[in-house]
Coordinates of C-alpha atoms in Angstrom, one line a residue:
M1 CA 118.9 -2.7 104.6
Y2 CA 120.9 -2.3 107.7
W3 CA 120.9 -3.7 111.3
E4 CA 121.4 -1.8 114.5
I5 CA 122.3 -2.8 118.0
S6 CA 122.7 -0.7 121.2
K7 CA 124.4 -1.0 124.5
E8 CA 124.0 1.1 127.7
F9 CA 126.7 2.2 130.1
D10 CA 126.4 4.1 133.4
F11 CA 129.0 6.3 135.0
C12 CA 129.1 9.1 137.6
Y13 CA 130.8 12.3 136.7
G14 CA 130.9 16.0 137.6
H15 CA 131.1 19.1 135.5
R16 CA 130.4 22.8 135.3
V17 CA 128.8 24.6 132.4
W18 CA 130.6 27.9 132.9
S19 CA 129.1 29.4 129.7
Q20 CA 125.5 28.9 130.7
T21 CA 123.0 31.7 130.2
L22 CA 119.2 31.5 130.5
D23 CA 116.3 33.2 128.9
K24 CA 114.1 34.2 131.8
D25 CA 110.9 33.9 129.6
L26 CA 111.7 30.2 129.0
A27 CA 113.4 29.2 132.3
L28 CA 111.0 31.2 134.5
D29 CA 113.9 32.4 136.5
N30 CA 117.6 33.2 135.9
C31 CA 119.2 30.7 138.4
L32 CA 122.3 29.4 136.6
K33 CA 122.5 26.0 138.4
C34 CA 124.7 24.4 135.8
R35 CA 127.4 27.0 136.4
H36 CA 127.9 25.4 139.8
L37 CA 130.2 22.5 140.4
H38 CA 127.8 19.5 140.3
G39 CA 127.6 15.9 139.4
H40 CA 125.4 13.4 137.6
Q41 CA 124.7 9.7 137.3
G42 CA 125.1 9.6 133.6
K43 CA 124.0 7.0 131.1
I44 CA 125.2 6.6 127.5
I45 CA 123.5 4.4 124.9
I46 CA 125.7 3.6 121.9
H47 CA 123.8 2.6 118.7
L48 CA 125.9 0.7 116.2
R49 CA 124.8 -0.3 112.7
S50 CA 126.0 -2.2 109.7
D51 CA 124.7 -3.1 106.3
K52 CA 126.4 -6.6 106.7
L53 CA 126.2 -9.1 109.4
K54 CA 129.3 -11.0 110.5
E55 CA 128.5 -14.3 112.1
G56 CA 124.9 -13.2 112.2
M57 CA 125.7 -10.0 114.2
V58 CA 126.4 -6.3 113.6
T59 CA 129.2 -7.0 116.1
D60 CA 129.4 -8.8 119.3
F61 CA 128.3 -6.8 122.4
A62 CA 131.7 -7.8 123.9
H63 CA 133.4 -5.6 121.3
L64 CA 132.3 -2.7 123.4
N65 CA 134.1 -3.9 126.6
W66 CA 136.9 -1.5 125.7
F67 CA 134.5 1.4 126.0
K68 CA 133.3 0.3 129.4
Q69 CA 137.0 0.2 130.5
F70 CA 137.5 3.7 129.0
L71 CA 134.5 5.0 131.0
D72 CA 135.7 3.3 134.2
D73 CA 139.3 4.4 133.9
T74 CA 138.8 7.9 132.4
L75 CA 135.4 9.4 133.4
D76 CA 133.8 7.5 136.3
H77 CA 133.8 9.6 139.4
K78 CA 135.9 12.3 137.7
F79 CA 135.3 16.0 137.1
I80 CA 135.2 17.1 133.5
I81 CA 136.6 20.7 133.2
D82 CA 137.0 22.8 130.1
I83 CA 140.6 24.1 129.8
N84 CA 139.1 27.5 129.0
D85 CA 136.9 27.6 132.1
P86 CA 137.6 30.9 133.9
L87 CA 137.8 28.8 137.2
F88 CA 140.6 26.5 135.7
P89 CA 143.4 28.4 137.5
T90 CA 141.4 28.3 140.8
L91 CA 140.5 24.6 140.6
L92 CA 143.9 23.4 139.3
P93 CA 146.3 25.9 140.9
H94 CA 149.4 23.8 140.4
F95 CA 148.7 23.8 136.7
K96 CA 147.1 27.2 136.2
D97 CA 149.5 28.1 133.5
K98 CA 148.2 25.0 131.6
K99 CA 151.8 23.7 131.2
D100 CA 152.7 20.2 132.4
L101 CA 149.5 18.7 131.0
I102 CA 149.6 15.4 129.2
Y103 CA 147.4 15.1 126.1
Y104 CA 145.8 11.7 125.4
E105 CA 144.8 10.4 122.0
S106 CA 141.1 10.2 123.2
G107 CA 140.9 14.0 123.2
F108 CA 141.6 15.1 126.8
W109 CA 144.4 16.2 129.1
G110 CA 145.5 15.0 132.5
V111 CA 148.1 16.5 134.7
D112 CA 151.7 15.4 134.8
F113 CA 151.8 13.8 138.3
S114 CA 155.6 14.0 138.4
K115 CA 155.2 17.7 138.9
I116 CA 153.3 17.2 142.2
Q117 CA 155.1 14.1 143.5
N118 CA 156.2 15.9 146.7
E119 CA 152.7 17.2 147.5
P120 CA 150.5 15.6 150.2
A121 CA 148.3 12.7 149.1
E122 CA 145.1 14.7 149.1
I123 CA 146.6 17.1 146.4
F124 CA 147.5 14.1 144.3
E125 CA 144.0 12.7 144.8
M126 CA 142.4 16.1 143.8
Y127 CA 144.3 16.2 140.5
E128 CA 143.6 12.6 139.8
G129 CA 139.9 13.5 139.7
Y130 CA 140.1 15.9 136.7
V131 CA 139.6 15.2 133.1
I132 CA 140.5 18.3 131.1
V133 CA 138.8 18.9 127.7
D134 CA 138.7 21.8 125.2
F135 CA 135.0 22.2 125.2
V136 CA 132.3 23.3 127.6
P137 CA 131.2 19.9 129.1
T138 CA 127.5 20.1 128.2
S139 CA 125.7 16.8 127.5
E140 CA 125.7 17.6 123.8
N141 CA 129.4 18.2 123.8
I142 CA 130.2 15.2 125.9
S143 CA 128.1 12.9 123.7
T144 CA 129.8 14.3 120.6
W145 CA 133.3 13.7 122.1
L146 CA 132.3 10.1 123.1
M147 CA 130.9 9.5 119.6
Q148 CA 134.2 10.5 118.0
I149 CA 136.0 8.0 120.3
V150 CA 133.7 5.1 119.6
S151 CA 133.5 5.9 115.8
K152 CA 137.3 5.9 115.5
K153 CA 137.6 2.5 117.2
M154 CA 134.7 0.8 115.4
K155 CA 135.2 2.1 111.9
P156 CA 138.1 -0.3 111.0
H157 CA 135.8 -3.2 112.0
G158 CA 133.1 -2.2 109.5
V159 CA 130.7 -0.9 112.2
E160 CA 129.2 2.6 112.2
V161 CA 127.9 4.5 115.2
S162 CA 124.5 5.6 114.0
H163 CA 123.9 7.8 117.1
I164 CA 124.6 8.2 120.8
E165 CA 122.1 9.0 123.5
F166 CA 123.5 10.7 126.6
L167 CA 121.3 11.0 129.7
E168 CA 122.6 13.5 132.1
T169 CA 119.6 12.7 134.4
P170 CA 116.8 10.1 133.9
K171 CA 114.7 12.9 132.4
S172 CA 117.3 14.9 130.4
K173 CA 118.8 13.5 127.3
S174 CA 120.9 14.7 124.3
V175 CA 121.3 12.7 121.1
V176 CA 124.0 13.1 118.5
F177 CA 123.7 11.4 115.1
S178 CA 126.4 10.5 112.6
N179 CA 126.3 12.2 109.2

């Protein structure tokens, strides 16, 4: 027997699926909309489970406040870009050689702002809006990345992530399950 709880989080983000291809027989046209720079009102639902209850709970819902903070600080109103995107040098010209990036434990890079400290404020603001990852930022890959982050944090507390649902739009969802 096990118990499961879930909690939902919303955040806005942008991305570009630079590797997108379409089968015209399935898509009915070959318009590669996801190759464009675009944004979403995303929703993530984290499902946690445990075979033991602590104080009558899988865990307290408040034990996911750190994740809300992560979303707010790291992803909300940011643009997720693959470091291998062919447009990387165009979109991040000051960092086109991919040097002077700072790697974070949560599996992404940001820019070293000390390298652009003499640039105008709008340049700083532009770079502040990027989250650099090493995967094409599809909903499947984003949900897998977020599952790894949540799993690593919750495992020492005896709580497992059973699956994560990621809604890119209200009608388009990916789900990643733990093994």
